[in-house]
Amino acid sequence: MLKLYQFERTWGNPNLSHFCCKTETYLRMADIEYEVKSSLPMRAPKGKLPYIEDNNEVLGDSRFIELHLKKKYKDLDQGLSENELALSLVIQRLLEEHLFWATMYSRWQYTDANWQVNKQAIFGVLPPIIRDIAAVYFRCKIKQQIYGHGTGRHTAEEVFTLGKQDINALSMLLGDNKYFLGEHPTAVDASAFGILINTIGCPIESPLKEHGLSKVNLVNYIDRIKYDFYQDLYTV
Ligand SMILES: N[C@@H](CCC(=O)N[C@@H](CS)C(=O)NCC(=O)O)C(=O)O
């Protein structure tokens, strides 16, 4: 059976990693059988989670995993028009390559309170001294990534100004739709759920989260997908 390697569940959500949550949501939306294996980025083929193992094939990066799942199991985007496919890609890139970084800034850099919550969630399982060393090492590394991306060069106000623009655009595009491209879940919804629940639906406080919470359609969208595809999280 396909194995999905990801962080431990936490915060009552599918995953604190946007991309792990995205991948698991695709698997569930497409009704593909899989088993979860807890892992850490240093064990992953590209040094980042998630990765999968499927019949001795090991694949890293949620975008290549998605291509694999579409080809081998089920393509959630089947039947979409060329325009819809283009829109789907554009929305995913905004979520994964832009809004994502504002949420990383919120977790790793914005306030000490957020950092403590994030640290506990990721490193809390490790023994005390190793936990602190790993936390310092990874915080430094991720802050460099945020800086490298460009987000880390802005003031907090600027980071959240840009992030709020993303939220506004996503809320406008979703409108009253059940899913981004209509009545049925497609790949963009797996991505949107993974990134939005980790923006609005997690215990990391910021003006970005507050702004997201003011968009009722986005809040309902996340709640609905969580309820429809992660019933097991409600019964634990
Ligand atoms: N483009 C990758 C991004 C994956 C990613 O950024 N994973 C993060 C967790 S959300 C990670 O493992 N980071 C560890 C690191 O950068 O050292 C994907 O789509 O899977």
PDB file of C-alpha atoms in Angstrom, residues 5 11 46 50 80 83 94 135 143 147 155 161 168 173-174 185 189 192 221 224 236:
ATOM      1  CA  TYR A   5       5.532  10.182   5.125  1.00  0.00           C
ATOM      2  CA  TRP A  11      -3.516  20.940  16.694  1.00  0.00           C
ATOM      3  CA  LYS A  46      14.539  16.222  -1.063  1.00  0.00           C
ATOM      4  CA  PRO A  50       5.861  15.094   2.453  1.00  0.00           C
ATOM      5  CA  LEU A  80     -11.906  20.369 -16.317  1.00  0.00           C
ATOM      6  CA  ASN A  83      -9.202  27.451 -18.754  1.00  0.00           C
ATOM      7  CA  LEU A  94      -0.398  31.724  -5.259  1.00  0.00           C
ATOM      8  CA  ALA A 135      14.675  23.988  17.323  1.00  0.00           C
ATOM      9  CA  LYS A 143      14.438  32.111   8.685  1.00  0.00           C
ATOM     10  CA  TYR A 147      14.740  35.779   3.776  1.00  0.00           C
ATOM     11  CA  THR A 155       8.334  44.546   7.755  1.00  0.00           C
ATOM     12  CA  THR A 161      -0.448  43.456   3.547  1.00  0.00           C
ATOM     13  CA  ASN A 168      -9.016  38.660  -0.605  1.00  0.00           C
ATOM     14  CA  LEU A 173     -12.633  33.495  -6.457  1.00  0.00           C
ATOM     15  CA  LEU A 174     -14.349  30.987  -4.174  1.00  0.00           C
ATOM     16  CA  PRO A 185     -13.354  18.716  -5.236  1.00  0.00           C
ATOM     17  CA  ASP A 189      -9.017  22.218  -3.278  1.00  0.00           C
ATOM     18  CA  ALA A 192      -6.241  25.333  -0.803  1.00  0.00           C
ATOM     19  CA  TYR A 221     -14.890  26.026   3.128  1.00  0.00           C
ATOM     20  CA  ARG A 224     -16.653  21.724   5.404  1.00  0.00           C
ATOM     21  CA  VAL A 236     -10.444  10.788  18.526  1.00  0.00           C
TER      22      VAL A 236
END
